[in-house]
Amino acid sequence: MTIDEKKIELEKIAREIRDFKGLEIAKNCINAVPGEGDPDAKIMFIGEAPGADEDAQGRPFVGRSGQLLRQTISESNIKIDKVFITNIVKYRPPENRDPEPLEIEICRDWLDRQIQIIEPATIVTLGHFSMAKFLPDVKISQVHGHGQEIIFQEKKYFLVTMYHPAFAIRGTSNMTEFKKDFSQLRQMAINALKLRRC
Ligand code: URA
């Protein structure tokens, strides 16, 4: 797929997400948050669900956690305009509660299609909910910062499981761990690209 074709397909998905009214959170949100970034990104970040700031702007990771995420990506020498950032759930759950299984299930096909179109060499999960999409039976405290090859939708990806930036905000030692994990990301992503090309 060319970049222009990818862009068109991603816009089609974003329109479907914005038009959908089959969930209470979709009916009640200010803005749906489909995700944004380079249609040809080599790295894709997947968070949990939009918060109040994301709901207000219709963009992922623009609040306090988002600022930390974007700053940490840049500090890792990864260009923020060369990545794609999205979420497991595309609408804000009220009071920032955890996403419910039905909400994750309804939003699953959109995320699967985003992955299929962009085909990033590296997928970075942020927190438990996005990690559980690929690795349902592991604890984030045991695998944070780790990378591994996975097969998803019959294609190979390099999966990196990171803590959610909201976890990092909760304390100095959390922040240190979060930043330390990210310091390895650029090299892992370069290796993943080389593997993809073999
Ligand atoms: N937290 C998330 O998981 N996603 C966002 O877009 C914002 C905060």
PDB file of C-alpha atoms and ligand atoms in Angstrom:
ATOM      1  CA  MET A   1       0.000   0.000   0.000  1.00  0.00           C
ATOM      2  CA  THR A   2       1.349   3.485  -0.824  1.00  0.00           C
ATOM      3  CA  ILE A   3       1.424   6.164   1.874  1.00  0.00           C
ATOM      4  CA  ASP A   4      -1.474   7.954   0.173  1.00  0.00           C
ATOM      5  CA  GLU A   5      -3.530   4.755   0.144  1.00  0.00           C
ATOM      6  CA  LYS A   6      -2.718   4.172   3.819  1.00  0.00           C
ATOM      7  CA  LYS A   7      -3.817   7.729   4.611  1.00  0.00           C
ATOM      8  CA  ILE A   8      -7.138   7.248   2.834  1.00  0.00           C
ATOM      9  CA  GLU A   9      -7.812   3.921   4.600  1.00  0.00           C
ATOM     10  CA  LEU A  10      -6.947   5.409   8.018  1.00  0.00           C
ATOM     11  CA  GLU A  11      -9.253   8.356   7.367  1.00  0.00           C
ATOM     12  CA  LYS A  12     -12.030   5.915   6.485  1.00  0.00           C
ATOM     13  CA  ILE A  13     -11.560   4.170   9.859  1.00  0.00           C
ATOM     14  CA  ALA A  14     -11.470   7.520  11.691  1.00  0.00           C
ATOM     15  CA  ARG A  15     -14.775   8.478  10.052  1.00  0.00           C
ATOM     16  CA  GLU A  16     -16.371   5.161  11.096  1.00  0.00           C
ATOM     17  CA  ILE A  17     -15.190   5.739  14.675  1.00  0.00           C
ATOM     18  CA  ARG A  18     -16.576   9.300  14.738  1.00  0.00           C
ATOM     19  CA  ASP A  19     -19.935   8.228  13.234  1.00  0.00           C
ATOM     20  CA  PHE A  20     -20.437   5.209  15.522  1.00  0.00           C
ATOM     21  CA  LYS A  21     -23.086   5.584  18.239  1.00  0.00           C
ATOM     22  CA  GLY A  22     -23.462   1.965  19.397  1.00  0.00           C
ATOM     23  CA  LEU A  23     -21.852   2.417  22.833  1.00  0.00           C
ATOM     24  CA  GLU A  24     -22.871   4.740  25.667  1.00  0.00           C
ATOM     25  CA  ILE A  25     -19.330   6.165  25.768  1.00  0.00           C
ATOM     26  CA  ALA A  26     -19.567   6.883  22.025  1.00  0.00           C
ATOM     27  CA  LYS A  27     -22.904   8.683  22.478  1.00  0.00           C
ATOM     28  CA  ASN A  28     -21.758  10.676  25.498  1.00  0.00           C
ATOM     29  CA  CYS A  29     -18.266  11.776  24.507  1.00  0.00           C
ATOM     30  CA  ILE A  30     -17.431  15.233  23.170  1.00  0.00           C
ATOM     31  CA  ASN A  31     -15.049  13.833  20.541  1.00  0.00           C
ATOM     32  CA  ALA A  32     -14.065  10.355  19.458  1.00  0.00           C
ATOM     33  CA  VAL A  33     -10.298   9.827  19.468  1.00  0.00           C
ATOM     34  CA  PRO A  34      -9.327   7.567  16.545  1.00  0.00           C
ATOM     35  CA  GLY A  35      -5.557   8.133  16.805  1.00  0.00           C
ATOM     36  CA  GLU A  36      -3.065  10.172  14.832  1.00  0.00           C
ATOM     37  CA  GLY A  37       0.357  10.138  13.262  1.00  0.00           C
ATOM     38  CA  ASP A  38       2.397   8.977  10.299  1.00  0.00           C
ATOM     39  CA  PRO A  39       0.381   6.519   8.136  1.00  0.00           C
ATOM     40  CA  ASP A  40       3.708   4.835   7.368  1.00  0.00           C
ATOM     41  CA  ALA A  41       4.989   4.810  10.971  1.00  0.00           C
ATOM     42  CA  LYS A  42       7.601   2.243  11.916  1.00  0.00           C
ATOM     43  CA  ILE A  43       6.542   2.510  15.581  1.00  0.00           C
ATOM     44  CA  MET A  44       2.959   2.482  16.847  1.00  0.00           C
ATOM     45  CA  PHE A  45       2.034   3.360  20.448  1.00  0.00           C
ATOM     46  CA  ILE A  46      -1.173   1.938  21.905  1.00  0.00           C
ATOM     47  CA  GLY A  47      -2.639   3.400  25.096  1.00  0.00           C
ATOM     48  CA  GLU A  48      -5.787   2.620  27.026  1.00  0.00           C
ATOM     49  CA  ALA A  49      -8.570   5.150  26.389  1.00  0.00           C
ATOM     50  CA  PRO A  50      -8.891   8.933  26.050  1.00  0.00           C
ATOM     51  CA  GLY A  51      -9.138  11.121  29.149  1.00  0.00           C
ATOM     52  CA  ALA A  52     -10.812  14.526  29.523  1.00  0.00           C
ATOM     53  CA  ASP A  53      -8.199  16.470  27.524  1.00  0.00           C
ATOM     54  CA  GLU A  54      -8.204  13.946  24.698  1.00  0.00           C
ATOM     55  CA  ASP A  55     -12.023  13.971  24.666  1.00  0.00           C
ATOM     56  CA  ALA A  56     -12.012  17.773  24.441  1.00  0.00           C
ATOM     57  CA  GLN A  57      -9.518  17.841  21.544  1.00  0.00           C
ATOM     58  CA  GLY A  58     -10.251  14.570  19.716  1.00  0.00           C
ATOM     59  CA  ARG A  59      -6.517  13.740  19.853  1.00  0.00           C
ATOM     60  CA  PRO A  60      -4.707  10.970  21.759  1.00  0.00           C
ATOM     61  CA  PHE A  61      -2.305  11.655  24.616  1.00  0.00           C
ATOM     62  CA  VAL A  62      -2.546  15.442  24.853  1.00  0.00           C
ATOM     63  CA  GLY A  63      -3.159  15.726  28.628  1.00  0.00           C
ATOM     64  CA  ARG A  64      -0.639  15.338  31.445  1.00  0.00           C
ATOM     65  CA  SER A  65       0.187  11.682  30.647  1.00  0.00           C
ATOM     66  CA  GLY A  66       0.329  12.575  26.989  1.00  0.00           C
ATOM     67  CA  GLN A  67       2.803  15.389  27.502  1.00  0.00           C
ATOM     68  CA  LEU A  68       5.037  12.999  29.429  1.00  0.00           C
ATOM     69  CA  LEU A  69       4.696  10.346  26.716  1.00  0.00           C
ATOM     70  CA  ARG A  70       5.471  12.771  23.884  1.00  0.00           C
ATOM     71  CA  GLN A  71       8.421  14.269  25.768  1.00  0.00           C
ATOM     72  CA  THR A  72       9.824  10.807  26.579  1.00  0.00           C
ATOM     73  CA  ILE A  73       9.474   9.672  22.952  1.00  0.00           C
ATOM     74  CA  SER A  74      11.433  12.757  21.841  1.00  0.00           C
ATOM     75  CA  GLU A  75      14.069  12.205  24.542  1.00  0.00           C
ATOM     76  CA  SER A  76      14.488   8.675  23.161  1.00  0.00           C
ATOM     77  CA  ASN A  77      15.569  10.273  19.854  1.00  0.00           C
ATOM     78  CA  ILE A  78      12.426   9.126  18.107  1.00  0.00           C
ATOM     79  CA  LYS A  79      10.682  11.740  15.975  1.00  0.00           C
ATOM     80  CA  ILE A  80       7.168  12.291  17.269  1.00  0.00           C
ATOM     81  CA  ASP A  81       5.816  13.056  13.773  1.00  0.00           C
ATOM     82  CA  LYS A  82       7.133   9.679  12.545  1.00  0.00           C
ATOM     83  CA  VAL A  83       5.091   7.541  14.952  1.00  0.00           C
ATOM     84  CA  PHE A  84       1.401   6.659  15.193  1.00  0.00           C
ATOM     85  CA  ILE A  85      -0.388   7.001  18.540  1.00  0.00           C
ATOM     86  CA  THR A  86      -3.734   5.422  19.319  1.00  0.00           C
ATOM     87  CA  ASN A  87      -5.731   3.652  22.024  1.00  0.00           C
ATOM     88  CA  ILE A  88      -7.478   0.347  22.680  1.00  0.00           C
ATOM     89  CA  VAL A  89     -10.762   2.217  23.243  1.00  0.00           C
ATOM     90  CA  LYS A  90     -11.596   5.225  21.076  1.00  0.00           C
ATOM     91  CA  TYR A  91     -14.000   7.088  23.409  1.00  0.00           C
ATOM     92  CA  ARG A  92     -13.579   8.472  26.918  1.00  0.00           C
ATOM     93  CA  PRO A  93     -14.951   6.238  29.678  1.00  0.00           C
ATOM     94  CA  PRO A  94     -16.720   8.450  32.266  1.00  0.00           C
ATOM     95  CA  GLU A  95     -14.713   9.450  35.360  1.00  0.00           C
ATOM     96  CA  ASN A  96     -11.695   7.825  33.678  1.00  0.00           C
ATOM     97  CA  ARG A  97     -12.859   4.372  34.784  1.00  0.00           C
ATOM     98  CA  ASP A  98     -11.241   1.279  33.254  1.00  0.00           C
ATOM     99  CA  PRO A  99     -12.529   0.301  29.825  1.00  0.00           C
ATOM    100  CA  GLU A 100     -15.142  -2.477  29.933  1.00  0.00           C
ATOM    101  CA  PRO A 101     -14.729  -5.756  27.995  1.00  0.00           C
ATOM    102  CA  LEU A 102     -17.576  -4.846  25.609  1.00  0.00           C
ATOM    103  CA  GLU A 103     -15.996  -1.462  24.844  1.00  0.00           C
ATOM    104  CA  ILE A 104     -12.654  -3.120  24.110  1.00  0.00           C
ATOM    105  CA  GLU A 105     -14.380  -5.720  21.937  1.00  0.00           C
ATOM    106  CA  ILE A 106     -16.373  -3.163  19.924  1.00  0.00           C
ATOM    107  CA  CYS A 107     -13.252  -1.040  19.303  1.00  0.00           C
ATOM    108  CA  ARG A 108     -11.050  -4.056  18.500  1.00  0.00           C
ATOM    109  CA  ASP A 109     -11.697  -4.227  14.778  1.00  0.00           C
ATOM    110  CA  TRP A 110     -10.747  -0.568  14.249  1.00  0.00           C
ATOM    111  CA  LEU A 111      -7.433  -1.039  16.053  1.00  0.00           C
ATOM    112  CA  ASP A 112      -6.721  -4.294  14.210  1.00  0.00           C
ATOM    113  CA  ARG A 113      -7.296  -2.514  10.906  1.00  0.00           C
ATOM    114  CA  GLN A 114      -5.093   0.423  11.943  1.00  0.00           C
ATOM    115  CA  ILE A 115      -2.283  -2.061  12.691  1.00  0.00           C
ATOM    116  CA  GLN A 116      -2.865  -3.919   9.413  1.00  0.00           C
ATOM    117  CA  ILE A 117      -2.724  -0.713   7.346  1.00  0.00           C
ATOM    118  CA  ILE A 118       0.243   0.943   9.056  1.00  0.00           C
ATOM    119  CA  GLU A 119       2.140  -2.336   9.516  1.00  0.00           C
ATOM    120  CA  PRO A 120       4.628  -0.847  12.013  1.00  0.00           C
ATOM    121  CA  ALA A 121       7.726  -2.968  12.667  1.00  0.00           C
ATOM    122  CA  THR A 122       7.402  -2.138  16.391  1.00  0.00           C
ATOM    123  CA  ILE A 123       4.251  -1.974  18.502  1.00  0.00           C
ATOM    124  CA  VAL A 124       4.624  -0.332  21.913  1.00  0.00           C
ATOM    125  CA  THR A 125       1.886  -1.057  24.432  1.00  0.00           C
ATOM    126  CA  LEU A 126       1.349   1.435  27.252  1.00  0.00           C
ATOM    127  CA  GLY A 127      -0.042  -0.164  30.389  1.00  0.00           C
ATOM    128  CA  HIS A 128      -2.014  -3.287  31.185  1.00  0.00           C
ATOM    129  CA  PHE A 129      -4.995  -3.032  28.822  1.00  0.00           C
ATOM    130  CA  SER A 130      -3.054  -2.641  25.595  1.00  0.00           C
ATOM    131  CA  MET A 131      -0.482  -5.243  26.669  1.00  0.00           C
ATOM    132  CA  ALA A 132      -3.296  -7.724  27.386  1.00  0.00           C
ATOM    133  CA  LYS A 133      -4.425  -7.487  23.759  1.00  0.00           C
ATOM    134  CA  PHE A 134      -1.244  -9.315  22.731  1.00  0.00           C
ATOM    135  CA  LEU A 135      -0.099 -10.991  25.974  1.00  0.00           C
ATOM    136  CA  PRO A 136      -3.205 -11.799  28.024  1.00  0.00           C
ATOM    137  CA  ASP A 137      -1.510 -13.809  30.767  1.00  0.00           C
ATOM    138  CA  VAL A 138       1.440 -11.715  31.909  1.00  0.00           C
ATOM    139  CA  LYS A 139       1.943  -9.043  34.537  1.00  0.00           C
ATOM    140  CA  ILE A 140       3.249  -5.677  33.405  1.00  0.00           C
ATOM    141  CA  SER A 141       5.562  -5.478  36.430  1.00  0.00           C
ATOM    142  CA  GLN A 142       7.352  -8.571  35.059  1.00  0.00           C
ATOM    143  CA  VAL A 143       7.687  -7.519  31.431  1.00  0.00           C
ATOM    144  CA  HIS A 144       7.907  -3.712  31.382  1.00  0.00           C
ATOM    145  CA  GLY A 145      10.595  -2.529  28.997  1.00  0.00           C
ATOM    146  CA  HIS A 146      10.870  -5.955  27.363  1.00  0.00           C
ATOM    147  CA  GLY A 147      10.664  -6.600  23.648  1.00  0.00           C
ATOM    148  CA  GLN A 148       9.689  -9.777  21.841  1.00  0.00           C
ATOM    149  CA  GLU A 149       8.695 -10.929  18.412  1.00  0.00           C
ATOM    150  CA  ILE A 150       5.015 -11.785  18.029  1.00  0.00           C
ATOM    151  CA  ILE A 151       2.788 -12.968  15.229  1.00  0.00           C
ATOM    152  CA  PHE A 152      -0.373 -10.924  14.960  1.00  0.00           C
ATOM    153  CA  GLN A 153      -2.894 -11.228  12.117  1.00  0.00           C
ATOM    154  CA  GLU A 154      -0.382 -13.583  10.454  1.00  0.00           C
ATOM    155  CA  LYS A 155       2.359 -10.950  10.406  1.00  0.00           C
ATOM    156  CA  LYS A 156       5.495 -10.512  12.485  1.00  0.00           C
ATOM    157  CA  TYR A 157       5.792  -7.531  14.819  1.00  0.00           C
ATOM    158  CA  PHE A 158       8.240  -6.579  17.540  1.00  0.00           C
ATOM    159  CA  LEU A 159       6.195  -5.942  20.671  1.00  0.00           C
ATOM    160  CA  VAL A 160       7.535  -3.695  23.442  1.00  0.00           C
ATOM    161  CA  THR A 161       5.546  -3.604  26.672  1.00  0.00           C
ATOM    162  CA  MET A 162       5.889  -0.307  28.549  1.00  0.00           C
ATOM    163  CA  TYR A 163       4.283   1.059  31.672  1.00  0.00           C
ATOM    164  CA  HIS A 164       1.523   3.600  31.072  1.00  0.00           C
ATOM    165  CA  PRO A 165       2.760   7.195  31.493  1.00  0.00           C
ATOM    166  CA  ALA A 166       0.101   7.726  34.205  1.00  0.00           C
ATOM    167  CA  PHE A 167       2.018   5.143  36.264  1.00  0.00           C
ATOM    168  CA  ALA A 168       5.213   7.164  35.826  1.00  0.00           C
ATOM    169  CA  ILE A 169       3.518  10.314  37.151  1.00  0.00           C
ATOM    170  CA  ARG A 170       2.653   8.496  40.408  1.00  0.00           C
ATOM    171  CA  GLY A 171       6.153   8.606  41.929  1.00  0.00           C
ATOM    172  CA  THR A 172       9.828   9.277  41.388  1.00  0.00           C
ATOM    173  CA  SER A 173      10.886   5.625  41.258  1.00  0.00           C
ATOM    174  CA  ASN A 174       8.081   4.853  38.765  1.00  0.00           C
ATOM    175  CA  MET A 175       9.278   7.746  36.612  1.00  0.00           C
ATOM    176  CA  THR A 176      12.862   6.454  36.739  1.00  0.00           C
ATOM    177  CA  GLU A 177      11.732   2.981  35.599  1.00  0.00           C
ATOM    178  CA  PHE A 178       9.545   4.432  32.839  1.00  0.00           C
ATOM    179  CA  LYS A 179      12.365   6.592  31.454  1.00  0.00           C
ATOM    180  CA  LYS A 180      14.897   3.758  31.753  1.00  0.00           C
ATOM    181  CA  ASP A 181      12.632   1.446  29.733  1.00  0.00           C
ATOM    182  CA  PHE A 182      12.206   4.083  27.036  1.00  0.00           C
ATOM    183  CA  SER A 183      15.969   4.624  26.775  1.00  0.00           C
ATOM    184  CA  GLN A 184      16.197   1.185  25.083  1.00  0.00           C
ATOM    185  CA  LEU A 185      13.325   1.776  22.664  1.00  0.00           C
ATOM    186  CA  ARG A 186      15.138   3.379  19.733  1.00  0.00           C
ATOM    187  CA  GLN A 187      17.667   0.548  19.501  1.00  0.00           C
ATOM    188  CA  MET A 188      14.929  -2.090  19.778  1.00  0.00           C
ATOM    189  CA  ALA A 189      12.984  -0.360  16.997  1.00  0.00           C
ATOM    190  CA  ILE A 190      16.074  -0.226  14.749  1.00  0.00           C
ATOM    191  CA  ASN A 191      16.663  -3.944  15.327  1.00  0.00           C
ATOM    192  CA  ALA A 192      13.007  -4.665  14.582  1.00  0.00           C
ATOM    193  CA  LEU A 193      13.285  -2.858  11.248  1.00  0.00           C
ATOM    194  CA  LYS A 194      16.364  -4.894  10.334  1.00  0.00           C
ATOM    195  CA  LEU A 195      14.521  -8.113  11.213  1.00  0.00           C
ATOM    196  CA  ARG A 196      11.577  -7.017   9.078  1.00  0.00           C
ATOM    197  CA  ARG A 197      13.876  -6.512   6.102  1.00  0.00           C
ATOM    198  CA  CYS A 198      15.566  -9.938   6.400  1.00  0.00           C
TER     199      CYS A 198
HETATM  200  N1  URA B   1      -4.324   7.766  28.515  1.00  0.00           N
HETATM  201  C1  URA B   1      -4.465   6.887  27.501  1.00  0.00           C
HETATM  202  O1  URA B   1      -4.336   5.684  27.688  1.00  0.00           O
HETATM  203  N2  URA B   1      -4.731   7.362  26.292  1.00  0.00           N
HETATM  204  C2  URA B   1      -4.851   8.664  26.022  1.00  0.00           C
HETATM  205  O2  URA B   1      -5.079   9.004  24.864  1.00  0.00           O
HETATM  206  C3  URA B   1      -4.693   9.559  27.100  1.00  0.00           C
HETATM  207  C4  URA B   1      -4.439   9.092  28.324  1.00  0.00           C
END
